[in-house]
C-alpha positions as a Python dict, from the first residue, in 0.01 Angstrom:
ca = {
    (1, 'M'): (0, 0, 0),
    (2, 'I'): (15, -300, -232),
    (3, 'K'): (-318, -361, -399),
    (4, 'F'): (-418, -715, -478),
    (5, 'I'): (-538, -611, -824),
    (6, 'D'): (-183, -491, -897),
    (7, 'I'): (-51, -837, -813),
    (8, 'L'): (-297, -1000, -1050),
    (9, 'E'): (-211, -755, -1327),
    (10, 'A'): (158, -827, -1279),
    (11, 'Y'): (78, -1196, -1292),
    (12, 'G'): (-105, -1138, -1619),
    (13, 'A'): (-354, -1342, -1817),
    (14, 'N'): (-84, -1450, -2061),
    (15, 'F'): (173, -1534, -1795),
    (16, 'R'): (223, -1883, -1939),
    (17, 'E'): (329, -1767, -2287),
    (18, 'N'): (696, -1836, -2355),
    (19, 'Y'): (715, -1997, -2011),
    (20, 'I'): (1038, -2199, -2016),
    (21, 'T'): (1250, -2152, -1706),
    (22, 'P'): (1049, -1946, -1457),
    (23, 'K'): (1233, -1739, -1202),
    (24, 'L'): (1068, -1797, -868),
    (25, 'D'): (1220, -1509, -673),
    (26, 'T'): (998, -1245, -832),
    (27, 'P'): (801, -954, -685),
    (28, 'V'): (477, -1130, -779),
    (29, 'N'): (571, -1453, -602),
    (30, 'R'): (699, -1267, -296),
    (31, 'K'): (371, -1075, -268),
    (32, 'L'): (163, -1388, -312),
    (33, 'M'): (368, -1581, -55),
    (34, 'N'): (338, -1286, 184),
    (35, 'I'): (-42, -1304, 155),
    (36, 'L'): (-34, -1679, 227),
    (37, 'S'): (205, -1645, 520),
    (38, 'Q'): (-24, -1388, 683),
    (39, 'K'): (-335, -1601, 640),
    (40, 'F'): (-186, -1940, 728),
    (41, 'D'): (37, -2043, 1018),
    (42, 'F'): (371, -2123, 855),
    (43, 'D'): (533, -2179, 1197),
    (44, 'Y'): (307, -2479, 1243),
    (45, 'F'): (435, -2620, 916),
    (46, 'R'): (803, -2553, 997),
    (47, 'N'): (775, -2739, 1328),
    (48, 'A'): (590, -3033, 1171),
    (49, 'A'): (832, -3059, 880),
    (50, 'E'): (1120, -3145, 1115),
    (51, 'K'): (944, -3468, 1210),
    (52, 'W'): (892, -3598, 858),
    (53, 'S'): (1110, -3860, 699),
    (54, 'L'): (1279, -3804, 366),
    (55, 'G'): (1041, -4029, 175),
    (56, 'S'): (717, -3897, 325),
    (57, 'K'): (793, -3524, 330),
    (58, 'R'): (651, -3440, -12),
    (59, 'H'): (345, -3659, 27),
    (60, 'I'): (252, -3536, 376),
    (61, 'F'): (313, -3171, 300),
    (62, 'F'): (146, -3128, -36),
    (63, 'N'): (-134, -3378, -6),
    (64, 'R'): (-231, -3355, 360),
    (65, 'Y'): (-132, -3007, 476),
    (66, 'F'): (-133, -2810, 155),
    (67, 'K'): (-440, -2958, -13),
    (68, 'G'): (-620, -3046, 309),
    (69, 'D'): (-735, -3365, 476),
    (70, 'E'): (-1085, -3413, 339),
    (71, 'E'): (-1140, -3765, 471),
    (72, 'K'): (-1069, -3676, 833),
    (73, 'T'): (-1227, -3378, 1000),
    (74, 'R'): (-911, -3225, 1145),
    (75, 'D'): (-872, -2855, 1208),
    (76, 'L'): (-532, -2824, 1040),
    (77, 'P'): (-391, -2478, 968),
    (78, 'Y'): (-331, -2582, 610),
    (79, 'N'): (-675, -2712, 530),
    (80, 'N'): (-822, -2519, 238),
    (81, 'M'): (-491, -2350, 154),
    (82, 'N'): (-495, -2493, -195),
    (83, 'Q'): (-861, -2395, -235),
    (84, 'F'): (-786, -2044, -110),
    (85, 'M'): (-522, -2001, -379),
    (86, 'K'): (-770, -2102, -645),
    (87, 'D'): (-1087, -1932, -526),
    (88, 'S'): (-951, -1618, -362),
    (89, 'L'): (-623, -1555, -540),
    (90, 'F'): (-749, -1691, -873),
    (91, 'L'): (-425, -1880, -941),
    (92, 'D'): (-404, -2162, -1193),
    (93, 'D'): (-246, -2500, -1122),
    (94, 'D'): (90, -2405, -1272),
    (95, 'K'): (127, -2102, -1047),
    (96, 'I'): (12, -2301, -743),
    (97, 'N'): (276, -2564, -821),
    (98, 'E'): (540, -2291, -846),
    (99, 'L'): (449, -2149, -507),
    (100, 'A'): (433, -2493, -349),
    (101, 'F'): (778, -2571, -485),
    (102, 'L'): (907, -2234, -367),
    (103, 'L'): (767, -2289, -18),
    (104, 'I'): (913, -2631, 46),
    (105, 'T'): (1258, -2516, -67),
    (106, 'N'): (1246, -2208, 158),
    (107, 'L'): (1111, -2328, 492),
    (108, 'K'): (1328, -2084, 688),
    (109, 'V'): (1192, -1771, 521),
    (110, 'E'): (987, -1566, 767),
    (111, 'N'): (945, -1237, 582),
    (112, 'W'): (862, -1316, 222),
    (113, 'L'): (900, -954, 114),
    (114, 'T'): (1255, -898, 240),
    (115, 'D'): (1428, -1227, 336),
    (116, 'P'): (1663, -1392, 84),
    (117, 'I'): (1493, -1666, -117),
    (118, 'L'): (1674, -1972, -243),
    (119, 'E'): (1602, -2030, -609),
    (120, 'P'): (1533, -2398, -678),
    (121, 'Y'): (1764, -2361, -980),
    (122, 'D'): (2049, -2379, -731),
    (123, 'Y'): (1938, -2735, -652),
    (124, 'Y'): (2072, -3054, -804),
    (125, 'F'): (1834, -3298, -972),
    (126, 'Y'): (1889, -3673, -929),
    (127, 'E'): (1728, -3976, -1087),
    (128, 'L'): (1825, -4322, -963),
    (129, 'D'): (1723, -4665, -1080),
    (130, 'Y'): (1776, -4931, -815),
    (131, 'Y'): (1673, -5285, -732),
    (132, 'D'): (1461, -5373, -433),
    (133, 'D'): (1633, -5560, -150),
    (134, 'Y'): (1393, -5855, -172),
    (135, 'V'): (1358, -6137, -427),
    (136, 'S'): (1016, -6303, -430),
    (137, 'D'): (924, -6655, -541),
    (138, 'E'): (652, -6660, -803),
    (139, 'E'): (482, -6921, -1019),
    (140, 'E'): (270, -6905, -1330),
    (141, 'E'): (46, -7174, -1478),
    (142, 'D'): (-30, -7215, -1847),
    (143, 'C'): (-332, -7450, -1872),
    (144, 'Q'): (-474, -7606, -2187),
    (145, 'T'): (-775, -7838, -2238),
    (146, 'C'): (-661, -8200, -2220),
    (147, 'D'): (-630, -8339, -2573),
    (148, 'E'): (-657, -8696, -2447),
    (149, 'C'): (-1004, -8671, -2293),
    (150, 'G'): (-1125, -8360, -2474),
    (151, 'G'): (-1189, -8185, -2144),
    (152, 'S'): (-1423, -8448, -2002),
    (153, 'G'): (-1178, -8561, -1737),
    (154, 'Y'): (-1253, -8930, -1807),
    (155, 'E'): (-1089, -9201, -2007),
    (156, 'D'): (-1233, -9218, -2359),
    (157, 'E'): (-1316, -9590, -2340),
    (158, 'D'): (-1634, -9800, -2338),
    (159, 'C'): (-1771, -9885, -1998),
    (160, 'G'): (-1643, -10229, -1900),
    (161, 'Y'): (-1972, -10324, -1741),
    (162, 'C'): (-2212, -10246, -2026),
    (163, 'D'): (-1964, -10258, -2317),
    (164, 'G'): (-2059, -9903, -2406),
    (165, 'E'): (-2430, -9969, -2431),
    (166, 'G'): (-2523, -9757, -2131),
    (167, 'E'): (-2758, -10029, -2017),
    (168, 'T'): (-2715, -10363, -1845),
    (169, 'R'): (-2929, -10659, -1954),
    (170, 'Y'): (-3076, -10884, -1687),
    (171, 'E'): (-3298, -11194, -1710),
    (172, 'C'): (-3659, -11095, -1664),
    (173, 'G'): (-3765, -11179, -1310),
    (174, 'I'): (-4127, -11226, -1408),
    (175, 'C'): (-4092, -11481, -1685),
    (176, 'D'): (-3750, -11613, -1584),
    (177, 'G'): (-3617, -11524, -1926),
    (178, 'E'): (-3881, -11719, -2116),
    (179, 'G'): (-4053, -11417, -2264),
    (180, 'S'): (-4393, -11560, -2181),
    (181, 'I'): (-4597, -11666, -1884),
    (182, 'R'): (-4911, -11881, -1833),
    (183, 'D'): (-5231, -11732, -1712),
    (184, 'D'): (-5465, -11882, -1453),
    (185, 'E'): (-5622, -12104, -1715),
    (186, 'G'): (-5285, -12237, -1827),
    (187, 'E'): (-5276, -12045, -2150),
    (188, 'E'): (-4938, -11909, -2256),
    (189, 'E'): (-4918, -11535, -2312),
    (190, 'Q'): (-4641, -11276, -2372),
    (191, 'C'): (-4471, -11137, -2064),
    (192, 'D'): (-4571, -10773, -2025),
    (193, 'E'): (-4266, -10696, -1814),
    (194, 'C'): (-4007, -10769, -2082),
    (195, 'D'): (-4239, -10748, -2385),
    (196, 'G'): (-4153, -11106, -2472),
    (197, 'S'): (-3778, -11057, -2491),
    (198, 'G'): (-3707, -11247, -2174),
    (199, 'N'): (-3470, -10969, -2061),
    (200, 'E'): (-3481, -10643, -1870),
    (201, 'E'): (-3252, -10351, -1971),
    (202, 'L'): (-3161, -10115, -1688),
    (203, 'E'): (-2933, -9809, -1681),
    (204, 'C'): (-2578, -9915, -1611),
    (205, 'D'): (-2491, -9843, -1246),
    (206, 'E'): (-2124, -9793, -1337),
    (207, 'C'): (-2148, -9532, -1617),
    (208, 'H'): (-2501, -9411, -1535),
    (209, 'G'): (-2613, -9462, -1894),
    (210, 'D'): (-2322, -9273, -2048),
    (211, 'G'): (-2163, -9583, -2197),
    (212, 'T'): (-1809, -9461, -2125),
    (213, 'S'): (-1561, -9543, -1855),
    (214, 'N'): (-1577, -9339, -1535),
    (215, 'E'): (-1207, -9373, -1470),
    (216, 'D'): (-1010, -9050, -1450),
    (217, 'C'): (-817, -8960, -1761),
    (218, 'H'): (-466, -9102, -1729),
    (219, 'W'): (-320, -8783, -1886),
    (220, 'C'): (-486, -8503, -1687),
    (221, 'G'): (-584, -8707, -1382),
    (222, 'G'): (-947, -8599, -1417),
    (223, 'D'): (-866, -8225, -1402),
    (224, 'T'): (-987, -8169, -1762),
    (225, 'E'): (-677, -7949, -1822),
    (226, 'V'): (-306, -8005, -1856),
    (227, 'C'): (-106, -7730, -1685),
    (228, 'D'): (257, -7635, -1727),
    (229, 'T'): (389, -7452, -1418),
    (230, 'T'): (679, -7211, -1452),
    (231, 'Y'): (868, -7115, -1138),
    (232, 'F'): (1061, -6790, -1131),
    (233, 'H'): (1222, -6543, -895),
    (234, 'Q'): (1116, -6180, -923),
    (235, 'I'): (1281, -5853, -827),
    (236, 'I'): (1140, -5502, -863),
    (237, 'E'): (1340, -5219, -1018),
    (238, 'M'): (1250, -4881, -871),
    (239, 'R'): (1311, -4524, -988),
    (240, 'I'): (1347, -4236, -743),
    (241, 'K'): (1365, -3869, -837),
    (242, 'L'): (1483, -3611, -588),
    (243, 'I'): (1635, -3266, -562),
    (244, 'S'): (1906, -3153, -323),
    (245, 'P'): (2057, -2815, -230),
    (246, 'V'): (2401, -2981, -220),
    (247, 'K'): (2582, -3219, -451),
    (248, 'L'): (2521, -3581, -345),
    (249, 'P'): (2780, -3861, -350),
    (250, 'G'): (2733, -4135, -605),
    (251, 'P'): (2713, -4506, -522),
    (252, 'G'): (3041, -4643, -391),
    (253, 'E'): (3163, -4305, -267),
    (254, 'K'): (3255, -4261, 97),
    (255, 'V'): (3002, -4089, 321),
    (256, 'G'): (3121, -4043, 677),
    (257, 'E'): (3287, -4365, 788),
    (258, 'Y'): (3144, -4606, 532),
    (259, 'Y'): (3086, -4651, 162),
    (260, 'T'): (2743, -4635, 2),
    (261, 'E'): (2771, -4960, -193),
    (262, 'G'): (2399, -5045, -189),
    (263, 'Y'): (2091, -4832, -230),
    (264, 'T'): (1983, -4875, 133),
    (265, 'D'): (2316, -4741, 260),
    (266, 'W'): (2305, -4456, 12),
    (267, 'Y'): (1948, -4360, 104),
    (268, 'E'): (2019, -4368, 477),
    (269, 'A'): (2320, -4141, 426),
    (270, 'M'): (2112, -3901, 216),
    (271, 'S'): (1844, -3889, 486),
    (272, 'E'): (2089, -3704, 707),
    (273, 'I'): (2125, -3418, 457),
    (274, 'K'): (1893, -3122, 514),
    (275, 'G'): (1684, -2992, 228),
    (276, 'I'): (1653, -3305, 11),
    (277, 'I'): (1306, -3344, -142),
    (278, 'V'): (1185, -3669, -295),
    (279, 'L'): (971, -3592, -600),
    (280, 'S'): (871, -3952, -675),
    (281, 'D'): (967, -4310, -588),
    (282, 'N'): (787, -4563, -807),
    (283, 'T'): (817, -4905, -966),
    (284, 'W'): (1007, -4876, -1293),
    (285, 'D'): (1044, -5236, -1413),
    (286, 'V'): (1004, -5600, -1306),
    (287, 'H'): (1276, -5863, -1365),
    (288, 'N'): (1218, -6240, -1360),
    (289, 'Q'): (1448, -6541, -1369),
    (290, 'E'): (1316, -6894, -1410),
    (291, 'Y'): (1448, -7170, -1187),
    (292, 'D'): (1412, -7542, -1127),
    (293, 'I'): (1205, -7590, -814),
    (294, 'D'): (1400, -7908, -735),
    (295, 'N'): (1736, -7742, -787),
    (296, 'D'): (1708, -7382, -662),
    (297, 'S'): (2012, -7183, -557),
    (298, 'H'): (2091, -6840, -414),
    (299, 'D'): (2382, -6826, -656),
    (300, 'L'): (2144, -6725, -935),
    (301, 'E'): (2219, -6394, -1103),
    (302, 'I'): (1897, -6232, -983),
    (303, 'Y'): (2008, -6250, -618),
    (304, 'K'): (2317, -6046, -704),
    (305, 'K'): (2093, -5754, -807),
    (306, 'T'): (1934, -5697, -466),
    (307, 'D'): (1973, -5343, -332),
    (308, 'R'): (2202, -5250, -622),
    (309, 'I'): (2195, -4906, -785),
    (310, 'V'): (2158, -4953, -1160),
    (311, 'E'): (2168, -4595, -1289),
    (312, 'F'): (2277, -4273, -1119),
    (313, 'Y'): (2182, -3958, -1310),
    (314, 'E'): (2281, -3611, -1191),
    (315, 'H'): (2180, -3278, -1342),
    (316, 'T'): (2119, -2925, -1226),
    (317, 'L'): (1754, -2854, -1159),
    (318, 'K'): (1776, -2555, -1391),
    (319, 'G'): (1916, -2774, -1668),
    (320, 'E'): (1647, -3036, -1610),
    (321, 'M'): (1375, -2776, -1633),
    (322, 'E'): (1520, -2629, -1951),
    (323, 'D'): (1536, -2976, -2105),
    (324, 'W'): (1178, -3073, -2022),
    (325, 'R'): (1005, -2733, -2033),
    (326, 'F'): (712, -2639, -1816),
    (327, 'D'): (441, -2813, -2019),
    (328, 'Q'): (591, -3160, -1982),
    (329, 'L'): (426, -3403, -1741),
    (330, 'S'): (764, -3510, -1603),
    (331, 'H'): (868, -3154, -1522),
    (332, 'P'): (980, -3130, -1155),
    (333, 'F'): (705, -2884, -1057),
    (334, 'K'): (444, -3132, -1181),
    (335, 'S'): (557, -3381, -915),
    (336, 'I'): (440, -3159, -633),
    (337, 'L'): (60, -3169, -622),
    (338, 'R'): (-115, -3495, -716),
}
């Protein structure tokens, strides 16, 4: 009988020392996978895996089935599998990633103690940079405070109605501009309304006492800012990393009855190949090209980039792992569980 303590001792507390290119087909891994296969329904996973698309296989498997669906209360056979490996088998994240990688590359294995296991080192590693198949129209404004009006939005001129005084002078309606009036006895006295000036000063109705013109600034049109708009087309450059049990054709090579000139054709052809696993597919760069909005054309260079494969890198998975080592963030195993 195999004792679990023997498995842990074989695993060892210092298992990660000198850990460069781990061999996955080991007695320890076979025993651990045998424990998992007896506790969890691997047939359920095998049947479900056939329905997944190439791009979603890694995400659905390792984030929904393997780690569990915490947001939705579904009774999935794989819920708590990741937690079981941590809490019951006392495995660290590196070992869990190894087993996850081993499982997805050996879906057909039924008896983990005796069946042949495909080492992921037999896989090819691919990294492709490609352009999206869509060019978007973008614009960007660079706005500065108007130097002409200083940000007020108005012409910097005296009000034409009050000559910049802010007030309008009218003839006093009480004394008719005389500055004085006569009382009931006929005696002349100073007009209290205008204090003897003969005039009344009221806030200018046009500038509301500001003394400046209310006309919009001729430079910024009353917006207080002057903006320079740049129009440009934008295309996204993506980077996809994947592994395959067979050597994949490069761009432009014939697959079936047609040539994989563009990325979409290449990807569709690859989707027909069994065993391919997408590790990541993310935005890598953004490319812009300015254009004249009154003289735009689809002959611009940026339109020629759509759906084009920029870089096609091929390596053995074993070689990739030896280059990056296990402690690197970009190591293939690290792409499994997020």
